[in-house]
PDB file of C-alpha atoms in Angstrom:
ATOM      1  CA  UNK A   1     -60.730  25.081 -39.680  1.00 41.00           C
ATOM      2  CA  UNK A   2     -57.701  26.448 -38.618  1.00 43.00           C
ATOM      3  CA  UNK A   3     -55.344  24.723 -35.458  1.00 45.00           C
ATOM      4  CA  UNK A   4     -56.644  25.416 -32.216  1.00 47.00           C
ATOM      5  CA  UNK A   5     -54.043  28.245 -31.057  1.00 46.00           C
ATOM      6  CA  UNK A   6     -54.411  27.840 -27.216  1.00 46.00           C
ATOM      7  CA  UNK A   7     -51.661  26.718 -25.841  1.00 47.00           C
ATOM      8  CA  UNK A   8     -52.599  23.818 -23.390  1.00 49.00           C
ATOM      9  CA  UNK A   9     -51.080  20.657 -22.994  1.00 50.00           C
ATOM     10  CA  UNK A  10     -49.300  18.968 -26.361  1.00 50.00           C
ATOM     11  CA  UNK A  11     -50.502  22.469 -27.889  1.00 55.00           C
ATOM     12  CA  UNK A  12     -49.405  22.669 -31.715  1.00 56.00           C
ATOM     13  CA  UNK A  13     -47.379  24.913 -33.046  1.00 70.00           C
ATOM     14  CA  UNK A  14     -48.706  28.286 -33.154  1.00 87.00           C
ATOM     15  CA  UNK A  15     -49.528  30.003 -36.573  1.00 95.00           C
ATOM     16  CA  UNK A  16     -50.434  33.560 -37.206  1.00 97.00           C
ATOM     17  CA  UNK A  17     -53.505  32.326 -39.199  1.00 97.00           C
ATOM     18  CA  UNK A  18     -54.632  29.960 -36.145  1.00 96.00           C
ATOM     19  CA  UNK A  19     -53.878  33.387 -33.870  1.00 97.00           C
ATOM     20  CA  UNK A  20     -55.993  35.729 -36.399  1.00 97.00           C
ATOM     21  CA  UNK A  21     -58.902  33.438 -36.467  1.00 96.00           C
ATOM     22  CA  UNK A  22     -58.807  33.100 -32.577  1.00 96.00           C
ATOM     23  CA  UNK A  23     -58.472  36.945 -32.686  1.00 96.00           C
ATOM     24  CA  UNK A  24     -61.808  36.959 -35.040  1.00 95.00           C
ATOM     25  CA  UNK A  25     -63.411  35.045 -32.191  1.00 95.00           C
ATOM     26  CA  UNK A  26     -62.647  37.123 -29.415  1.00 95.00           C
ATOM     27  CA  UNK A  27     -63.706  39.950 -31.559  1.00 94.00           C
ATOM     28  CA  UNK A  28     -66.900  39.069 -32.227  1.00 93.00           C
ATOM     29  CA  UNK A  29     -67.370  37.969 -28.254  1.00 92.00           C
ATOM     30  CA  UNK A  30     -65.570  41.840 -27.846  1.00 90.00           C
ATOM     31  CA  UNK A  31     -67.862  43.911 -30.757  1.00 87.00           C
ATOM     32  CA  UNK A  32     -70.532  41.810 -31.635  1.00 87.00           C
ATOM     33  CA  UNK A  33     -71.454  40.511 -34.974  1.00 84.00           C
ATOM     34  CA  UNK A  34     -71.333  43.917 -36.958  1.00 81.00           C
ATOM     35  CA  UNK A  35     -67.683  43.095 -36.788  1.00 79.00           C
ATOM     36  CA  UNK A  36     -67.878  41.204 -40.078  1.00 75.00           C
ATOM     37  CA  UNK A  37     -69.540  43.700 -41.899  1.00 77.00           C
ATOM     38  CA  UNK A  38     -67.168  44.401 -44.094  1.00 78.00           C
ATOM     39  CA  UNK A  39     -65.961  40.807 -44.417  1.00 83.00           C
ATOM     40  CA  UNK A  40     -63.615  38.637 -42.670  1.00 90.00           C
ATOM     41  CA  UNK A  41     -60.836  39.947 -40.673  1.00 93.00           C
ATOM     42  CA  UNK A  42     -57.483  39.981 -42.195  1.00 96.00           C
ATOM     43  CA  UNK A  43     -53.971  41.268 -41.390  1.00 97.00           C
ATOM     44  CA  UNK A  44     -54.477  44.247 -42.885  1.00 97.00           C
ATOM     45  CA  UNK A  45     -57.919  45.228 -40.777  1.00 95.00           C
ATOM     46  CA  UNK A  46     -57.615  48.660 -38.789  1.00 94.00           C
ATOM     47  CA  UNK A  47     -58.904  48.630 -35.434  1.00 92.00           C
ATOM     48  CA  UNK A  48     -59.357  52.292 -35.580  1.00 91.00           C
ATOM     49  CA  UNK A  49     -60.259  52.834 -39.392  1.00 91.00           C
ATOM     50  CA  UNK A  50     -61.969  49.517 -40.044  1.00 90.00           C
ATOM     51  CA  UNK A  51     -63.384  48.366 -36.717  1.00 90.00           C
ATOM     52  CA  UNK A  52     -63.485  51.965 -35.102  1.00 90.00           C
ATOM     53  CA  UNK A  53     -62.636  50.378 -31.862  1.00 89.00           C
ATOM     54  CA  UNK A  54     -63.541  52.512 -28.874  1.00 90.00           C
ATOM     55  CA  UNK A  55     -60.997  52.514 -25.565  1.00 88.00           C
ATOM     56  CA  UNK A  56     -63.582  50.315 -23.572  1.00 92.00           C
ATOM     57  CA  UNK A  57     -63.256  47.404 -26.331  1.00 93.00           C
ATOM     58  CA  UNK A  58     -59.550  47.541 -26.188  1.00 91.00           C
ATOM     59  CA  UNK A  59     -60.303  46.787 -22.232  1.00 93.00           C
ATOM     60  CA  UNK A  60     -62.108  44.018 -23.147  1.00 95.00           C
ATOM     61  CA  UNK A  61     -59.881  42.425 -25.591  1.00 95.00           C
ATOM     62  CA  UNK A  62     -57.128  42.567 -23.449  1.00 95.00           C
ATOM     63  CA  UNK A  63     -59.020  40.986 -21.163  1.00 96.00           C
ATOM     64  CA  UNK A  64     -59.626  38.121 -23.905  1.00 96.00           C
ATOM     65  CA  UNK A  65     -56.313  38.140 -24.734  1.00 96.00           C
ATOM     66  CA  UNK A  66     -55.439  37.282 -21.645  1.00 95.00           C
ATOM     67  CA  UNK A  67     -57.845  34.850 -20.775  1.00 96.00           C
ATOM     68  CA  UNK A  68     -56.759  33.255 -24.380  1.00 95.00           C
ATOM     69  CA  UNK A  69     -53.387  32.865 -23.698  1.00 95.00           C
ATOM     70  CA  UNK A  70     -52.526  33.712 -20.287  1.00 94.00           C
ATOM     71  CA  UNK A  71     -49.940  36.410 -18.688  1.00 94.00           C
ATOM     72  CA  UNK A  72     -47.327  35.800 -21.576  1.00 93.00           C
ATOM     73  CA  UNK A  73     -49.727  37.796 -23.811  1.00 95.00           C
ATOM     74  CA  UNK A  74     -49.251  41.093 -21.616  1.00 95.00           C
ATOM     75  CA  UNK A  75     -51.176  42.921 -24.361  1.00 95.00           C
ATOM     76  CA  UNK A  76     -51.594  46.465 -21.935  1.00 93.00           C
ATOM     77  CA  UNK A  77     -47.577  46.359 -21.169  1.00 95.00           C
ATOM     78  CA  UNK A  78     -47.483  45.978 -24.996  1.00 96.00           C
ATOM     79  CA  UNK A  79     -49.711  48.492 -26.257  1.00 94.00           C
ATOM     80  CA  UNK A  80     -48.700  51.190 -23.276  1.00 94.00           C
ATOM     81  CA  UNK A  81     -45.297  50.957 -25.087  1.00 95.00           C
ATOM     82  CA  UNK A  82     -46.859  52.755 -28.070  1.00 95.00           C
ATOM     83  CA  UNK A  83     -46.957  56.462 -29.251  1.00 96.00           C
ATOM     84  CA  UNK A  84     -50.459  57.370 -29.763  1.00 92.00           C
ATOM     85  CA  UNK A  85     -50.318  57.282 -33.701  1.00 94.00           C
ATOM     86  CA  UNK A  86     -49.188  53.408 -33.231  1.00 95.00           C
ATOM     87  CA  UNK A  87     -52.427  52.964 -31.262  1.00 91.00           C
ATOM     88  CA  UNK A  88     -54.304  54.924 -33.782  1.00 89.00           C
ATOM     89  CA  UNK A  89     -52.771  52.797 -36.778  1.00 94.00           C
ATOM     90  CA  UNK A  90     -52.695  49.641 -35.165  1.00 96.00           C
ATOM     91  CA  UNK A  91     -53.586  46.485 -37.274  1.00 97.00           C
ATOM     92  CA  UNK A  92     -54.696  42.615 -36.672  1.00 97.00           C
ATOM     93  CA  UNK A  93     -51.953  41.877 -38.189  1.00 98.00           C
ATOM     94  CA  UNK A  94     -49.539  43.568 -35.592  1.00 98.00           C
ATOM     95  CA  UNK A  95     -51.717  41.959 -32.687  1.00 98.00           C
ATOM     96  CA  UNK A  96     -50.579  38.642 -34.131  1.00 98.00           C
ATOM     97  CA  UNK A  97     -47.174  39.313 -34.533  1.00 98.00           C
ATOM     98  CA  UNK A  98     -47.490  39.875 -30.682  1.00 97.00           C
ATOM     99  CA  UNK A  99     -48.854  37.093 -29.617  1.00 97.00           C
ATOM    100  CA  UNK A 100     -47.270  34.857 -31.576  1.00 97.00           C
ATOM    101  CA  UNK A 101     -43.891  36.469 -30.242  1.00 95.00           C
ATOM    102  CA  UNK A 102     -44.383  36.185 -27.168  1.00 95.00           C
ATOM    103  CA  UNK A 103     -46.185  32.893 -27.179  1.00 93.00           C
ATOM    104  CA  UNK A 104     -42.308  31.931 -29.012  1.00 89.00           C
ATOM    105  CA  UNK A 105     -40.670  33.227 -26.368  1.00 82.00           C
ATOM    106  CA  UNK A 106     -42.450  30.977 -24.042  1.00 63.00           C
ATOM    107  CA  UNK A 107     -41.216  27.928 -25.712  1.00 64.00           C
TER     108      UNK A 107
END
């Protein structure tokens, strides 16, 4: 199993696989079980094409997010950054580029 990728105490380092299989978790929590339909989630995964994502869901994973990893994951500042078509497009893989950023930057 991959490193826990809280960040609490002595945390370890974080990894973008650690973040992408937390990100799985809250997922599932987020969307339910039908989210591994199609098979694992990986970098590449759509949340518009391949997990059709509706608004409400992004609510809640923010909300995840955020419970996750605390205020240095601002994932609505992030996202309200974004033209519409990066929204549309947007990938796990991009989500964990962002929190491992900014979980960096706290360091």
């Amino acid at each position: 199993m991959a490193e826990s990728a809280t960040p609490a105490g002595d945390a370890p380092v974080i990894t973008p696989e650690a973040v992408l299989a937390q990100l799985e978790q809250i997922l599932l929590e987020v969307v339910g079980d039908d989210l591994l339909m199609d098979g694992p989630l990986v970098m590449e995964t759509s949340f518009s094409d391949d997990l059709q994502l509706e608004s409400i869901e992004f609510v809640a994973l923010a909300e995840e997010l955020l419970n996750t990893y605390g205020e240095k994951v601002d994932f609505v500042s992030w996202m309200s950054g974004m033209e519409l078509d990066q929204v549309v497009n947007l990938t796990a893989g991009e989500v964990v580029g962002f929190v491992v950023s900014s979980l960096e930057e706290e360091s």
